C-alpha positions as a Markdown table, in Angstrom:
| # | Residue | x | y | z |
|---|---|---|---|---|
| 1 | Met | -16.0 | 19.8 | -14.6 |
| 2 | Thr | -13.2 | 21.0 | -17.0 |
| 3 | Ala | -10.6 | 20.6 | -14.3 |
| 4 | Ser | -11.7 | 17.0 | -13.7 |
| 5 | Arg | -11.4 | 16.3 | -17.4 |
| 6 | Glu | -8.0 | 17.8 | -17.5 |
| 7 | Asn | -6.9 | 15.9 | -14.5 |
| 8 | Arg | -8.1 | 12.6 | -16.1 |
| 9 | Ala | -6.3 | 13.5 | -19.3 |
| 10 | Thr | -3.1 | 14.3 | -17.4 |
| 11 | Thr | -3.4 | 11.0 | -15.5 |
| 12 | Ser | -3.9 | 9.1 | -18.8 |
| 13 | Ala | -0.9 | 10.7 | -20.3 |
| 14 | Arg | 1.2 | 9.8 | -17.2 |
| 15 | Leu | -0.1 | 6.2 | -17.3 |
| 16 | Ala | 1.0 | 6.0 | -21.0 |
| 17 | Ser | 4.4 | 7.4 | -20.2 |
| 18 | Phe | 5.0 | 4.5 | -17.8 |
| 19 | Gly | 3.6 | 1.9 | -20.2 |
| 20 | Leu | 0.4 | 1.4 | -18.2 |
| 21 | Glu | -3.0 | 1.3 | -19.7 |
| 22 | Asp | -5.8 | 3.5 | -18.4 |
| 23 | Gly | -8.4 | 0.9 | -17.9 |
| 24 | Pro | -11.9 | 1.7 | -16.8 |
| 25 | Met | -12.0 | 3.4 | -13.4 |
| 26 | Ile | -13.3 | 1.0 | -10.7 |
| 27 | Asp | -16.2 | 3.3 | -9.8 |
| 28 | Ala | -17.8 | 0.9 | -7.3 |
| 29 | Val | -14.5 | 0.8 | -5.3 |
| 30 | Leu | -13.7 | 4.4 | -5.5 |
| 31 | Glu | -17.2 | 5.8 | -4.8 |
| 32 | Gln | -17.4 | 4.2 | -1.4 |
| 33 | Arg | -14.2 | 5.8 | -0.1 |
| 34 | Leu | -15.6 | 8.5 | 2.1 |
| 35 | Pro | -14.1 | 9.3 | 5.5 |
| 36 | Ala | -15.9 | 7.6 | 8.3 |
| 37 | Pro | -16.2 | 8.5 | 11.9 |
| 38 | Glu | -13.4 | 7.5 | 14.3 |
| 39 | Thr | -14.7 | 4.1 | 14.8 |
| 40 | Leu | -12.9 | 0.8 | 14.6 |
| 41 | His | -14.4 | -2.0 | 12.5 |
| 42 | Val | -13.7 | -5.6 | 13.3 |
| 43 | Leu | -12.5 | -7.7 | 10.4 |
| 44 | Ser | -13.0 | -11.5 | 10.5 |
| 45 | Asn | -12.2 | -12.8 | 7.0 |
| 46 | Ile | -9.9 | -12.2 | 4.1 |
| 47 | Asp | -12.7 | -10.5 | 2.0 |
| 48 | Glu | -13.3 | -8.0 | 4.7 |
| 49 | Val | -9.6 | -7.3 | 5.0 |
| 50 | Arg | -9.3 | -6.8 | 1.2 |
| 51 | Thr | -12.2 | -4.5 | 1.1 |
| 52 | Ala | -10.9 | -2.4 | 4.1 |
| 53 | Thr | -7.4 | -2.3 | 2.6 |
| 54 | Glu | -8.8 | -0.9 | -0.7 |
| 55 | Thr | -10.9 | 1.6 | 1.3 |
| 56 | Val | -7.9 | 2.8 | 3.3 |
| 57 | Ala | -5.6 | 3.0 | 0.3 |
| 58 | Ala | -8.3 | 4.9 | -1.7 |
| 59 | Ser | -8.4 | 7.5 | 1.1 |
| 60 | Gly | -4.7 | 8.3 | 0.9 |
| 61 | Gln | -3.7 | 11.8 | -0.3 |
| 62 | Arg | 0.1 | 11.7 | -0.1 |
| 63 | Leu | 1.5 | 8.5 | 1.6 |
| 64 | Ile | 0.6 | 4.9 | 1.9 |
| 65 | Ser | 2.7 | 2.7 | 4.1 |
| 66 | Ile | 2.4 | -1.2 | 4.0 |
| 67 | Met | 3.9 | -3.7 | 6.4 |
| 68 | Thr | 3.5 | -7.2 | 5.0 |
| 69 | Pro | 5.5 | -10.5 | 5.1 |
| 70 | Asp | 5.5 | -11.0 | 1.3 |
| 71 | Leu | 3.0 | -8.7 | -0.5 |
| 72 | Glu | 0.1 | -11.1 | 0.2 |
| 73 | Pro | -1.4 | -11.7 | -3.2 |
| 74 | Glu | -4.9 | -12.2 | -1.8 |
| 75 | Ile | -4.8 | -8.5 | -0.7 |
| 76 | Tyr | -2.2 | -6.6 | -2.7 |
| 77 | Asp | -2.2 | -8.4 | -6.0 |
| 78 | Gln | -5.9 | -7.7 | -6.8 |
| 79 | Ala | -7.1 | -5.6 | -9.7 |
| 80 | Ala | -9.1 | -3.2 | -7.5 |
| 81 | Phe | -6.2 | -2.5 | -5.2 |
| 82 | Leu | -3.7 | -2.2 | -8.1 |
| 83 | Glu | -6.0 | 0.4 | -9.8 |
| 84 | Ile | -6.2 | 2.4 | -6.6 |
| 85 | Ile | -2.5 | 2.5 | -6.2 |
| 86 | Lys | -1.9 | 3.3 | -9.9 |
| 87 | Arg | -4.3 | 6.3 | -9.7 |
| 88 | Phe | -2.9 | 7.3 | -6.3 |
| 89 | Val | 0.7 | 7.6 | -7.5 |
| 90 | Leu | 0.0 | 9.1 | -10.9 |
| 91 | Gly | -2.8 | 11.4 | -9.8 |
| 92 | Arg | -0.9 | 13.3 | -7.1 |
| 93 | Ser | 2.4 | 15.3 | -7.4 |
| 94 | Phe | 4.1 | 13.9 | -4.3 |
| 95 | Ala | 2.5 | 10.6 | -3.8 |
| 96 | Lys | 4.6 | 7.8 | -2.3 |
| 97 | Val | 3.9 | 4.1 | -1.5 |
| 98 | Arg | 6.4 | 2.5 | 0.9 |
| 99 | Val | 6.4 | -1.3 | 1.5 |
| 100 | Leu | 8.3 | -3.2 | 4.2 |
| 101 | Leu | 8.7 | -6.9 | 3.5 |
| 102 | Arg | 9.8 | -9.7 | 5.8 |
| 103 | Asp | 10.6 | -12.0 | 3.0 |
| 104 | Gln | 11.7 | -11.4 | -0.6 |
| 105 | Ala | 11.0 | -14.9 | -1.9 |
| 106 | Arg | 7.7 | -14.2 | -3.4 |
| 107 | Met | 9.0 | -11.2 | -5.2 |
| 108 | Asp | 11.7 | -13.1 | -7.1 |
| 109 | Asn | 9.3 | -15.3 | -9.0 |
| 110 | Gly | 8.0 | -12.4 | -11.1 |
| 111 | Ala | 4.3 | -13.3 | -10.8 |
| 112 | Asn | 3.2 | -10.5 | -8.5 |
| 113 | Arg | 1.5 | -7.6 | -10.4 |
| 114 | Phe | 2.3 | -5.1 | -7.6 |
| 115 | Ile | 6.0 | -5.8 | -8.3 |
| 116 | Ala | 5.4 | -5.5 | -12.0 |
| 117 | Met | 4.0 | -2.0 | -11.3 |
| 118 | Ala | 6.9 | -1.2 | -9.1 |
| 119 | His | 9.2 | -1.9 | -12.2 |
| 120 | Arg | 7.6 | 1.0 | -14.0 |
| 121 | Leu | 6.9 | 3.3 | -11.1 |
| 122 | Thr | 10.2 | 3.3 | -9.1 |
| 123 | Ser | 9.9 | 6.9 | -8.2 |
| 124 | Tyr | 6.6 | 6.3 | -6.4 |
| 125 | Leu | 6.8 | 2.8 | -5.1 |
| 126 | Glu | 9.7 | 1.9 | -2.7 |
| 127 | Ile | 10.1 | -1.6 | -1.2 |
| 128 | Arg | 12.6 | -2.5 | 1.5 |
| 129 | Leu | 13.3 | -5.7 | 3.4 |
| 130 | Arg | 13.0 | -5.3 | 7.1 |
| 131 | Ala | 16.2 | -5.0 | 9.1 |
| 132 | Pro | 17.0 | -8.4 | 10.8 |
| 133 | Gln | 15.9 | -7.2 | 14.2 |
| 134 | Tyr | 12.4 | -6.6 | 12.9 |
| 135 | Arg | 12.0 | -9.7 | 10.7 |
| 136 | Glu | 10.1 | -11.6 | 13.5 |
| 137 | Leu | 7.3 | -9.1 | 13.7 |
| 138 | Met | 4.1 | -10.8 | 12.9 |
| 139 | Ala | 1.8 | -7.8 | 12.4 |
| 140 | Ala | 0.6 | -6.7 | 9.0 |
| 141 | Tyr | -0.9 | -3.2 | 8.2 |
| 142 | Cys | -1.7 | -0.7 | 5.6 |
| 143 | Ile | -1.8 | 3.0 | 6.6 |
| 144 | Ala | -3.0 | 5.9 | 4.5 |
| 145 | Asp | -1.3 | 9.2 | 5.4 |
| 146 | Asp | -1.6 | 9.4 | 9.2 |
| 147 | Arg | -5.3 | 8.9 | 9.4 |
| 148 | Ala | -6.6 | 5.5 | 8.2 |
| 149 | Ile | -5.4 | 2.0 | 9.0 |
| 150 | Val | -6.1 | -1.7 | 8.5 |
| 151 | Tyr | -4.3 | -3.7 | 11.2 |
| 152 | Arg | -3.8 | -7.4 | 11.8 |
| 153 | Val | -1.9 | -8.7 | 14.8 |
| 154 | Arg | -0.8 | -11.7 | 12.8 |
| 155 | Ala | -0.3 | -11.6 | 9.0 |
| 156 | Asp | -1.1 | -15.2 | 8.6 |
| 157 | Arg | -4.7 | -14.6 | 10.0 |
| 158 | Ala | -7.5 | -12.5 | 8.6 |
| 159 | Glu | -8.7 | -11.2 | 11.9 |
| 160 | Gly | -8.0 | -7.5 | 12.4 |
| 161 | Ile | -9.4 | -4.0 | 12.7 |
| 162 | Ala | -9.9 | -1.1 | 10.3 |
| 163 | Gly | -10.0 | 2.5 | 11.4 |
| 164 | Leu | -11.0 | 4.5 | 8.4 |
| 165 | Asn | -10.7 | 7.9 | 10.0 |
| 166 | Asn | -8.7 | 7.2 | 13.3 |
| 167 | Pro | -5.6 | 9.4 | 13.4 |
| 168 | Pro | -4.5 | 8.4 | 16.9 |
| 169 | Ile | -4.1 | 4.7 | 16.0 |
| 170 | Ala | -2.9 | 5.3 | 12.5 |
| 171 | Arg | -0.2 | 7.7 | 13.9 |
| 172 | Gln | 0.9 | 5.1 | 16.5 |
| 173 | Tyr | 1.6 | 2.4 | 13.8 |
| 174 | Leu | 3.0 | 5.0 | 11.4 |
| 175 | His | 5.7 | 5.9 | 14.0 |
| 176 | Glu | 6.5 | 2.2 | 14.3 |
| 177 | Phe | 6.6 | 1.9 | 10.5 |
| 178 | Asp | 8.9 | 4.9 | 10.2 |
| 179 | Ala | 11.3 | 3.6 | 12.8 |
| 180 | Ile | 11.5 | 0.2 | 10.9 |
| 181 | Trp | 11.8 | 2.0 | 7.6 |
| 182 | Gln | 14.8 | 4.0 | 8.8 |
| 183 | Ala | 16.5 | 1.0 | 10.4 |
| 184 | Ser | 16.0 | -0.9 | 7.1 |
| 185 | Ala | 17.6 | 1.8 | 4.9 |
| 186 | Thr | 21.0 | 0.3 | 4.2 |
| 187 | Glu | 21.7 | -0.4 | 0.6 |
| 188 | Glu | 21.9 | -4.2 | 1.0 |
| 189 | Arg | 18.4 | -4.2 | 2.4 |
| 190 | Glu | 17.0 | -2.1 | -0.4 |
| 191 | Val | 14.8 | -4.3 | -2.6 |
| 192 | Arg | 16.0 | -3.7 | -6.1 |
| 193 | Val | 13.4 | -4.6 | -8.6 |
| 194 | Ala | 15.5 | -6.2 | -11.3 |
| 195 | Arg | 14.6 | -5.1 | -14.8 |
| 196 | Arg | 14.4 | -8.3 | -16.8 |
C-alpha cells in the first residue's frame, strides 16, 4: 500500500513538472483492463472501437503504437483515452507512444488535445508522417506492447476487431508498423509539434 501511495505521489509530481494536472483517476476505465483470453472481439460501431482502444492502451506496459490517418478525435481525443496515455507515459520509466499519421492537416489547427499533450511530453510521445509509399494504406490500429490490438481494415469505418491478449496478431501488425516507422524516419517526415 505504501508503494502504491509513493507511485501515485511520484506520478503526480511528474505530471506537475510537465504542466499537467492530476485529475481524478478514471477508475471505471482502468479497473476493466484485465488481460482477456486469446479471443478476437468483433467491433461494429465507434463506441465499441473507442472502448476497445481504451482497453488496449490501458493494458500497455512499455510501448503503444498507433496507426491513424489523422488522430481521429472520436477515438484519440477523448478524456478517458488521454488519461490512460498520460498515466502510461508518466507512470513507467521507459514508456513510449508512437503515432504514424497519413495526414498532418488536423494537427495544424491546434484543437486536438492529444497534440497538446505531445507538446509537453515530447520524450514520450513521438509522431511521424508516413513515408509517401505508405500514405495510401487504409488500415487503422492501436497496439499495446506486442500483445493487444484494435484493428480496422478501413480507418473511415468503425467495423474492426479487438484482440485483448492475442500476441500472434499483435506481433504481425507491430512488424508492419515498425517497417513503416523506420521508412518514415527522415527528418522532413518528422512531425514537429510547434511550440506556440
